[in-house]
Short mmCIF file of C-alpha atoms in Angstrom, two decimals:
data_model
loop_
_atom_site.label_atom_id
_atom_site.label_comp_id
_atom_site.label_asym_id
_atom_site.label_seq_id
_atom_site.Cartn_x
_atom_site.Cartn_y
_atom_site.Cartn_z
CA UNK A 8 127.86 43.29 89.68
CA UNK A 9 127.01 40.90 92.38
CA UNK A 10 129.18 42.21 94.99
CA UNK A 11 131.08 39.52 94.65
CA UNK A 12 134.96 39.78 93.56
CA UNK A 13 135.00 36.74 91.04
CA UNK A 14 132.61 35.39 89.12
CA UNK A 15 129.75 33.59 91.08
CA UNK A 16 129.47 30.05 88.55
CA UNK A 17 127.00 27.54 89.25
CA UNK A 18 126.58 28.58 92.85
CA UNK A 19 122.85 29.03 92.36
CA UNK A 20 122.39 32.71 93.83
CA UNK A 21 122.20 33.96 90.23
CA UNK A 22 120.24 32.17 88.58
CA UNK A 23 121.36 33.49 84.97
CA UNK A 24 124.85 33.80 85.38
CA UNK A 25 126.00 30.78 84.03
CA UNK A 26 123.46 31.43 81.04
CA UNK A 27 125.35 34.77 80.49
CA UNK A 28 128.61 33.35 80.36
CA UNK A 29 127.60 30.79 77.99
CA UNK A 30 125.95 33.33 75.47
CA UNK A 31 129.16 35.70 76.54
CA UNK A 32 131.61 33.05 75.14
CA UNK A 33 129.60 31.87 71.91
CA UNK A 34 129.75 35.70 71.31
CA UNK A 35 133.54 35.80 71.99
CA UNK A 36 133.49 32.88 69.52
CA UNK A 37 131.61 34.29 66.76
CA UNK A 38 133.66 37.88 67.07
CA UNK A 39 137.15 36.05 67.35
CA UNK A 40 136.11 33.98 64.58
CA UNK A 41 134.80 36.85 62.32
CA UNK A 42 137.59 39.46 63.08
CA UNK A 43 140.78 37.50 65.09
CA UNK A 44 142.29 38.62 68.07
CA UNK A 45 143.72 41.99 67.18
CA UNK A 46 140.21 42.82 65.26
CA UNK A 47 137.98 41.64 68.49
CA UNK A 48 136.83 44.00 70.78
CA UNK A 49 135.11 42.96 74.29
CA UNK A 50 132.60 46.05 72.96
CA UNK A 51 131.62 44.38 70.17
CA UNK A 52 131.01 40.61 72.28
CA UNK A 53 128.93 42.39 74.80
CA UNK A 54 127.25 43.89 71.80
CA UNK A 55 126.23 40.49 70.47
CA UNK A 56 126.05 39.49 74.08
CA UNK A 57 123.28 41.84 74.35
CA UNK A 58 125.19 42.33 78.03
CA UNK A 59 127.29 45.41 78.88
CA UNK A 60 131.11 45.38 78.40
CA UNK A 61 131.55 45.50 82.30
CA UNK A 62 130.09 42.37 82.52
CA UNK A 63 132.75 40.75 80.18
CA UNK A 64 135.33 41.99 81.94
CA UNK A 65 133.86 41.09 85.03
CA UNK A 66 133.80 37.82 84.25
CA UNK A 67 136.76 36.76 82.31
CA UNK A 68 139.09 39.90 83.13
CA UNK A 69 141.17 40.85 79.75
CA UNK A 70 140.54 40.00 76.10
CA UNK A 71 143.19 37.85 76.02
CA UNK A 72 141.57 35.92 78.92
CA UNK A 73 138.49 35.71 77.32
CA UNK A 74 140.14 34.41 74.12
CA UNK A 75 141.50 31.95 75.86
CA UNK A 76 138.15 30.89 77.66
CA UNK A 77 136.41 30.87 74.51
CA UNK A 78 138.40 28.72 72.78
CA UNK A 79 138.97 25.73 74.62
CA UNK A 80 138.14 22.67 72.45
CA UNK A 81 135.12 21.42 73.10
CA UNK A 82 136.53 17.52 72.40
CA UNK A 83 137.33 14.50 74.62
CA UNK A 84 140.67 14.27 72.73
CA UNK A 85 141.87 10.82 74.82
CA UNK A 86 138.54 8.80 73.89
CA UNK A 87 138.93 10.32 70.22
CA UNK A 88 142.31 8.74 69.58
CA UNK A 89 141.07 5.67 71.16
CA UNK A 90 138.53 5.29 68.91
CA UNK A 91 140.89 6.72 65.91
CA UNK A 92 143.42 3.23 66.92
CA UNK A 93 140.15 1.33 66.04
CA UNK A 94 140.58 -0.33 63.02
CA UNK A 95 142.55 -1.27 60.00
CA UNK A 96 146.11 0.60 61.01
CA UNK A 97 146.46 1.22 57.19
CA UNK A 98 143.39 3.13 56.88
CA UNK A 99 144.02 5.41 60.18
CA UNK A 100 144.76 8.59 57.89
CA UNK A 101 141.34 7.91 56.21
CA UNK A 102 139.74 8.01 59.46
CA UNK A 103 141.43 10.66 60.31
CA UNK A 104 140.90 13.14 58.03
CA UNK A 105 137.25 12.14 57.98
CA UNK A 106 136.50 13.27 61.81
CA UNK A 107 138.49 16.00 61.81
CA UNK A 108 136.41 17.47 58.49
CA UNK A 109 133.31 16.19 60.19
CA UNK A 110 134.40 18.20 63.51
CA UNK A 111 135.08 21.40 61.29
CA UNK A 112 131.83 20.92 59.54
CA UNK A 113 130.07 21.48 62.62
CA UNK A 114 128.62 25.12 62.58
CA UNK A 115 129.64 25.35 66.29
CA UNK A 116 132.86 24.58 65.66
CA UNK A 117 133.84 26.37 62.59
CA UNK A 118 134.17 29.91 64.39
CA UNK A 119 136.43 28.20 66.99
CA UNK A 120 138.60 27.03 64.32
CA UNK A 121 138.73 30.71 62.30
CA UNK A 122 139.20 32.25 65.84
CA UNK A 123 142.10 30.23 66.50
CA UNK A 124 143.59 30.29 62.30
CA UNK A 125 143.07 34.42 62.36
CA UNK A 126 144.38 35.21 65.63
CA UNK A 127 147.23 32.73 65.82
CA UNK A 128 148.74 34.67 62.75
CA UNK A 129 149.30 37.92 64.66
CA UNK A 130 148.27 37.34 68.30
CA UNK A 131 151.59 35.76 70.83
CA UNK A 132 148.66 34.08 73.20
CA UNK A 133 146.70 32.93 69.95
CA UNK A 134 149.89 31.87 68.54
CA UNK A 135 151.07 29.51 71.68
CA UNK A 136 147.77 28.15 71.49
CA UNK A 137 147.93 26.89 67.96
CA UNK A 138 151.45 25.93 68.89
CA UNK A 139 150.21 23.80 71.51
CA UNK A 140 147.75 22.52 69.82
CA UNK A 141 150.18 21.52 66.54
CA UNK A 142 152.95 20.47 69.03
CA UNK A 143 150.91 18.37 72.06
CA UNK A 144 147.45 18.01 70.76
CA UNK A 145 145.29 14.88 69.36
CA UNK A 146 148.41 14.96 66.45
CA UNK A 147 151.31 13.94 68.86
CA UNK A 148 148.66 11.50 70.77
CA UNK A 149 147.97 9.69 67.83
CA UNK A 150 151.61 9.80 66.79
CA UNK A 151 152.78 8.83 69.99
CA UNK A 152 150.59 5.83 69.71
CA UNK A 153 151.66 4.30 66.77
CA UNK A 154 154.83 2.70 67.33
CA UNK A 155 157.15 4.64 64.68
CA UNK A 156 159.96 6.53 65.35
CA UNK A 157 160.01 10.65 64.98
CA UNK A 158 155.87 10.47 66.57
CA UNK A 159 156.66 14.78 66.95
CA UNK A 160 157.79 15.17 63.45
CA UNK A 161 154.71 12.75 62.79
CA UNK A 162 151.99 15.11 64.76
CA UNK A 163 153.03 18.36 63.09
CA UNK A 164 153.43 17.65 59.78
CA UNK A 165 150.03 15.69 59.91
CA UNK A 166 149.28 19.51 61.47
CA UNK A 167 150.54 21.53 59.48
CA UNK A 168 148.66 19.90 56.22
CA UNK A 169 145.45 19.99 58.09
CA UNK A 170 145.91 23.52 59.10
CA UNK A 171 146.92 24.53 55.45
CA UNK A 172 143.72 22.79 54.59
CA UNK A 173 141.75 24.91 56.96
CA UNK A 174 143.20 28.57 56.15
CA UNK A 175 142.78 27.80 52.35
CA UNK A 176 139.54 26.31 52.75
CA UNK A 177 138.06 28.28 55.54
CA UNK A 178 140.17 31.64 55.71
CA UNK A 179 141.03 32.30 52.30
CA UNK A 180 138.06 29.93 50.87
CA UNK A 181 139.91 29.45 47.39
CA UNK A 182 137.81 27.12 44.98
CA UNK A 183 137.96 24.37 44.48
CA UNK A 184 139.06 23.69 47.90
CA UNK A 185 136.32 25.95 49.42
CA UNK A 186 133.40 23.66 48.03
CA UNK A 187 134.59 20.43 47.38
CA UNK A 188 132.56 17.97 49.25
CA UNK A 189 133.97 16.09 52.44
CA UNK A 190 134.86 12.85 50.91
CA UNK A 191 136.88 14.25 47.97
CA UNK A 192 139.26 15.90 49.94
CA UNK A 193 138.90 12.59 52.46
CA UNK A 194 140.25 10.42 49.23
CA UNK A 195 142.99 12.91 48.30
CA UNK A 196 144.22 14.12 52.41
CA UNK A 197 143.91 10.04 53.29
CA UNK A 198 147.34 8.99 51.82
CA UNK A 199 149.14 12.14 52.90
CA UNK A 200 147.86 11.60 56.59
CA UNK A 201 148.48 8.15 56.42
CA UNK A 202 151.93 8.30 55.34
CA UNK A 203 152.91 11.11 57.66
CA UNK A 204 151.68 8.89 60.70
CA UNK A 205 152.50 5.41 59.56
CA UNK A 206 155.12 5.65 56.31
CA UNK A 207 159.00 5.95 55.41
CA UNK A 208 159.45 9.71 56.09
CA UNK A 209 163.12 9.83 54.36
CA UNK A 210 161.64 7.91 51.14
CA UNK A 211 161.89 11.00 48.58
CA UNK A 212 165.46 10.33 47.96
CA UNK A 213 164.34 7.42 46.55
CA UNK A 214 163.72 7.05 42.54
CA UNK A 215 160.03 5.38 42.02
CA UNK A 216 161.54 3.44 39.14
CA UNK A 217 164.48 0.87 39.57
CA UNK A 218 166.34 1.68 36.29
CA UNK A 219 166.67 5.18 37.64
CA UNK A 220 168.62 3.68 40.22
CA UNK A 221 171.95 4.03 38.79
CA UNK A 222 172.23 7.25 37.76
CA UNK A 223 173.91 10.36 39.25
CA UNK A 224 172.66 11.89 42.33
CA UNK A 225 171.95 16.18 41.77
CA UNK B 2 156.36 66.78 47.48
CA UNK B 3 158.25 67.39 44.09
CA UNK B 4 154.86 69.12 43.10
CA UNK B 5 154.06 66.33 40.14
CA UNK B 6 151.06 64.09 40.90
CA UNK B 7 152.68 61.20 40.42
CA UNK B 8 155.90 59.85 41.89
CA UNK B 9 158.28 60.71 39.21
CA UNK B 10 159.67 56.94 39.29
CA UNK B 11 163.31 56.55 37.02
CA UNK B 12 163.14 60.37 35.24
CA UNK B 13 166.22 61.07 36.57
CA UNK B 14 164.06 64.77 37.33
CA UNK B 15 165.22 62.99 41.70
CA UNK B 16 168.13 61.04 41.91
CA UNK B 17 167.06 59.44 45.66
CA UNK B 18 163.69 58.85 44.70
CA UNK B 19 163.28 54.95 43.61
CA UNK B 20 165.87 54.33 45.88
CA UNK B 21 163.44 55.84 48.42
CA UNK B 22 160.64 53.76 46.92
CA UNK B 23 162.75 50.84 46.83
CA UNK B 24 163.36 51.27 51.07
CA UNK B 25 159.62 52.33 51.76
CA UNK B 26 158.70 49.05 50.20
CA UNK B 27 161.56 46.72 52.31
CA UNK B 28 160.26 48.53 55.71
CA UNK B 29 156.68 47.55 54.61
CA UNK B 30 157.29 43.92 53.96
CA UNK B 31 159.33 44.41 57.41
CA UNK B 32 156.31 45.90 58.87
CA UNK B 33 153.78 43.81 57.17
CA UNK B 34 156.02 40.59 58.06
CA UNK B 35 156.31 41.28 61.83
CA UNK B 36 152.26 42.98 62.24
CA UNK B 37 150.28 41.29 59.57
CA UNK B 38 147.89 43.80 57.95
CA UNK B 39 145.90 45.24 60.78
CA UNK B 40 148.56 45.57 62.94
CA UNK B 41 150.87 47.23 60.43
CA UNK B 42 150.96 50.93 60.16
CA UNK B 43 152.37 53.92 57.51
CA UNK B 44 153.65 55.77 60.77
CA UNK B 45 155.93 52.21 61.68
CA UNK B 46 156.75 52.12 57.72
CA UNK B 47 157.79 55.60 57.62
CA UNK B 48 159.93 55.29 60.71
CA UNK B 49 161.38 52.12 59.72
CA UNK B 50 161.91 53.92 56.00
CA UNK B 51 163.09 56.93 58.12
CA UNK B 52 161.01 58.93 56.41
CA UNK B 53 157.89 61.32 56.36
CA UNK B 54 154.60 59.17 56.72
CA UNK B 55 153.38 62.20 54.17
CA UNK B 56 155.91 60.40 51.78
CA UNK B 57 154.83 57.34 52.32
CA UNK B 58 151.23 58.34 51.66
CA UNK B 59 152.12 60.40 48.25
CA UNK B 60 154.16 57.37 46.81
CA UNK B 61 151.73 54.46 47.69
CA UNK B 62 148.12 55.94 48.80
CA UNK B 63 146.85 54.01 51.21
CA UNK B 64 147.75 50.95 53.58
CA UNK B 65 146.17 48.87 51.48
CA UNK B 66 147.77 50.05 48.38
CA UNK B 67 150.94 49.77 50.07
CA UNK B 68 150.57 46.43 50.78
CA UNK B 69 150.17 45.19 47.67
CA UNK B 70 152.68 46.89 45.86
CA UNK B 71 155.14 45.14 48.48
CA UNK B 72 153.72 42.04 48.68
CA UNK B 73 154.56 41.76 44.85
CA UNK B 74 156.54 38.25 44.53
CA UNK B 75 159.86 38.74 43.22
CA UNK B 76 159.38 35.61 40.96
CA UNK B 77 159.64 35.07 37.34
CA UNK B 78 156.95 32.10 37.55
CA UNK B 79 157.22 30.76 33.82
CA UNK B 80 160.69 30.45 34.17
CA UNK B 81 160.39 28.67 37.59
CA UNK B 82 157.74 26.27 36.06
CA UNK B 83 159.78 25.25 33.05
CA UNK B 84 162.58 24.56 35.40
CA UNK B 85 160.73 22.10 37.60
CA UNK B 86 159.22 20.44 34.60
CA UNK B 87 162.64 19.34 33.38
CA UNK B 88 164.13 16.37 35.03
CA UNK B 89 162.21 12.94 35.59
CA UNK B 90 158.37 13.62 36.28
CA UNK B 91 157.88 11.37 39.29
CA UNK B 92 160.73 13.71 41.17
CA UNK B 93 158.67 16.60 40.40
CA UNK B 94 157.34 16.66 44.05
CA UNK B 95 161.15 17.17 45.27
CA UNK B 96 162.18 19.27 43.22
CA UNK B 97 159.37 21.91 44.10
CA UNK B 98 159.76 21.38 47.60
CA UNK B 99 163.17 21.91 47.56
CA UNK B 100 162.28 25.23 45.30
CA UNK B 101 159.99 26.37 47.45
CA UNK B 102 162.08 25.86 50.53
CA UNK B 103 165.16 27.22 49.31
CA UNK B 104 162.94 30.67 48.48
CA UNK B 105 161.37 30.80 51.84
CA UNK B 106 164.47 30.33 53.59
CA UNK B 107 165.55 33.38 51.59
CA UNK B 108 165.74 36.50 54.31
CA UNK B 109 164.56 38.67 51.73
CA UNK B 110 161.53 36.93 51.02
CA UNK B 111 160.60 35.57 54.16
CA UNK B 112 158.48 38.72 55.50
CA UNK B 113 157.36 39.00 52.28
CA UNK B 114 155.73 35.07 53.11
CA UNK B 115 154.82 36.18 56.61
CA UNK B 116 153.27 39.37 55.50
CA UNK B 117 150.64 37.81 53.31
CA UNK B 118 150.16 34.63 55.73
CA UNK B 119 149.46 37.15 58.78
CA UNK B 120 147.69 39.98 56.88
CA UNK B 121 145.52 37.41 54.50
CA UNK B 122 143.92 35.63 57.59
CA UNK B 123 141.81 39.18 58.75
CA UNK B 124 142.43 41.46 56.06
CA UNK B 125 140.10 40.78 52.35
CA UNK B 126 143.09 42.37 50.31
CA UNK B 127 145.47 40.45 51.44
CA UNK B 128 143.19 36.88 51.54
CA UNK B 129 142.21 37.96 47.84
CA UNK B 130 146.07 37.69 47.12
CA UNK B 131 146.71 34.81 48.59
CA UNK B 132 143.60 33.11 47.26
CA UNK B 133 145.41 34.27 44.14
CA UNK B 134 148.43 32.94 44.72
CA UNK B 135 146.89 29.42 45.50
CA UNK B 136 144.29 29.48 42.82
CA UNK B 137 146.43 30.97 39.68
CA UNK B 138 150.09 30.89 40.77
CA UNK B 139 152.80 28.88 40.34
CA UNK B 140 150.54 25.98 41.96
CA UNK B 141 148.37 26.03 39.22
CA UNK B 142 150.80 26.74 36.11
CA UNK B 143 152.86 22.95 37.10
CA UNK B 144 149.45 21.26 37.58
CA UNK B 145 148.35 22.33 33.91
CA UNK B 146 151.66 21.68 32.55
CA UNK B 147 151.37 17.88 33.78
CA UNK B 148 148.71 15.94 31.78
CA UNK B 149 146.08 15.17 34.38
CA UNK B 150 142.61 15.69 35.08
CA UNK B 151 141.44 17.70 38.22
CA UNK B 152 144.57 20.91 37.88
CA UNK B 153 142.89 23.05 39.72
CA UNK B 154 142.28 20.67 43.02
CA UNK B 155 145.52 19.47 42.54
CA UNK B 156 146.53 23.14 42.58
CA UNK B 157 144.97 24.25 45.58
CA UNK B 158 145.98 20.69 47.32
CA UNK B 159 149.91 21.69 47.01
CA UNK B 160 149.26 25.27 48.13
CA UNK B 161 147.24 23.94 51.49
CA UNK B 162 150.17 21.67 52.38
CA UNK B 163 152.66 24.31 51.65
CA UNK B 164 150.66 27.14 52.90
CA UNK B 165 150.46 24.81 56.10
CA UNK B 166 154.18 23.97 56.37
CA UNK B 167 154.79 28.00 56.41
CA UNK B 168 152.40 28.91 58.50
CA UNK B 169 153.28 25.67 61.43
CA UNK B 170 157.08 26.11 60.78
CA UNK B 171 157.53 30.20 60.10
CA UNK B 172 154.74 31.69 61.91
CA UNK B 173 153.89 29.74 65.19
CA UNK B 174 156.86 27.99 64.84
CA UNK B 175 155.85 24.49 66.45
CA UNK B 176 158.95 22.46 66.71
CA UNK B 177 160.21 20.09 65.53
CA UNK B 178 159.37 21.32 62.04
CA UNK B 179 160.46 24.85 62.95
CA UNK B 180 164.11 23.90 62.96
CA UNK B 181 164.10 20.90 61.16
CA UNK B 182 166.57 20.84 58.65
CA UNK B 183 165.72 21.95 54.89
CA UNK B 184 166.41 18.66 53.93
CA UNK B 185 164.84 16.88 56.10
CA UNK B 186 161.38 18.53 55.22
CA UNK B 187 161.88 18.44 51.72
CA UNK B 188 162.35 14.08 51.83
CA UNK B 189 158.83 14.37 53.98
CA UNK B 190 157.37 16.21 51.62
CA UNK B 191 158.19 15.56 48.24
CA UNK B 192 155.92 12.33 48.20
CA UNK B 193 152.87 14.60 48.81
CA UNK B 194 153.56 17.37 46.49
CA UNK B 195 154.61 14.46 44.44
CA UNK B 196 151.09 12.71 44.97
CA UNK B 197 149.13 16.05 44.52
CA UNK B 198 150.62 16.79 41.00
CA UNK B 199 150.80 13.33 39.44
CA UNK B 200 148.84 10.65 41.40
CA UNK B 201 145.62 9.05 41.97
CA UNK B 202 143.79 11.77 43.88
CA UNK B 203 141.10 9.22 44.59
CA UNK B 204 142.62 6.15 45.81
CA UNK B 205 142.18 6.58 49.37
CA UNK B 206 139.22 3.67 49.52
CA UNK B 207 141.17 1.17 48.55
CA UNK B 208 142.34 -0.82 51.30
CA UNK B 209 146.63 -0.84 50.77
CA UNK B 210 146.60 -5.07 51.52
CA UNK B 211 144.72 -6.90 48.81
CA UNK B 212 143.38 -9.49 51.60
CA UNK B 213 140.84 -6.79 52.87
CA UNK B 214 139.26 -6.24 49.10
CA UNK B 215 136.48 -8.58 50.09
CA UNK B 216 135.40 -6.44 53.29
CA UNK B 217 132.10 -5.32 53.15
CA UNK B 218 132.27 -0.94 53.12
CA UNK B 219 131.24 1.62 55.43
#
């Protein structure tokens, strides 16, 4: 387009380039996030693009790269589980569970999140990504910073709730899930969170009432 | 093929055919399992069948139509929630972990799980089903059976962590839940499943140490 063999960024000699990447990704966002990765096409995010398809692939190659440009998580994750160690320690799965619903709430966000759910399910790049995310992300940080034992345990089954929570609310939408407000499922994910980050992880053995105590293990 | 309209089914009139069904339908929950919906095709079924895609076709109409008639859960559901409601209630979370487990971990039901997970996340069919399956099955049958208010959040609460677990441990496979022992998972578990069914789904405000009851709320 430019002459140029890579893309020409904030180098000032086109003036709207940067513009068009930025309205290039949102577009990758918004088809990734309706469709997933197999149902994407770089067609259809030039169409809403309003740019031609050559100029996607001119500037972020493949449709794999361009998934992978267009969703990179827009969060300072270090400051956020700063801020997350803030706090009573017994109410960090409230807190918890409240930003990340907040961050999902956020119309910008929400297509990142289906792009990522939809594609990870059938896509290997989509599916390393969500890995990642699960395996290293703001989970094993926060896990990591708590001083229990099994913090990777910890992250991903903190994950793997919150990600159930997403693809039945989000995905799927099943009621009442799909509409209950933010601080109902706050009070009912708070506990689980908590526990998986702070609590006895091997507890379930364990009968709730002492007079079961005696009897015969199953 | 046999010149009827309708596959003939068990009318003895062709010995191979329900066994024919019967392998069509394993090579689609193959197919499903390993594509998800929209990658999935009746050409891979047939071949996978080692059969005409014609065949395929006259049995089961169309992709879609295949896909439910495989996806159909080889369950008896009643009988599975009478089971779990014997034995002492506040074990009920282990002992439907440890259920649901023990199926998934099943090789002949495990594409059947990955099939719906992958196909319900882009195609409606398939997200109708599994809305189904969180909203009215077996989720929903032990929360009405147990005498508390809210069944249908608590429902859809048990399916999201379980949903989650599958999709984390079976799909993108984020270790260390991906080969974490059966056991293991179900003792991390069972106190949320446990919660979800039987507990206080609204308790998360209260601060856990009596001594911060006085604080003022945020």
């Amino acid at each position: 387009m430019s002459g140029a063999g890579r893309p020409p960024g904030r180098t000032g000699r086109r003036p709207g380039a940067s513009d068009t990447r930025a309205r290039v990704l949102q577009a990758a966002r918004t088809s990734f996030g309706d469709r997933g990765f197999d149902g994407a096409t770089i067609r259809d995010v030039a169409a809403r693009a309003g740019v031609d398809p050559a100029l996607v692939h001119h500037y972020f190659g493949s449709k794999q790269q361009l998934f992978v440009a267009a969703m990179e998580f827009p969060l300072d994750l270090p400051t956020m589980v700063l801020r997350l160690l803030e706090g009573p320690r017994d109410r960090l799965g409230e807190r918890f569970v409240r930003l990340v619903l907040e961050f999902w709430e956020t119309p910008a966000v929400r297509p990142l999140l289906l792009g990522v759910i939809r594609s990870a399910t059938t896509d290997p790049v989509a599916a390393a990504m969500l890995r990642q995310l699960l395996a290293e992300g703001p989970f094993l940080a926060l896990a990591r910073a708590i001083d229990q034992p099994d913090a990777a345990l910890r992250a991903t089954l903190a994950g793997s709730q919150l990600i159930g929570l997403a693809l039945a609310r989000y995905v799927v939408a099943v009621e009442p899930l799909a509409s209950a407000p933010p601080e109902v499922l706050v009070r009912a994910l708070a506990p689980t969170l908590q526990r998986y980050f702070t609590g006895d992880l091997a507890d379930a053995g364990r009968p709730a009432s002492p007079t079961e105590a005696g009897g015969s293990p199953t």
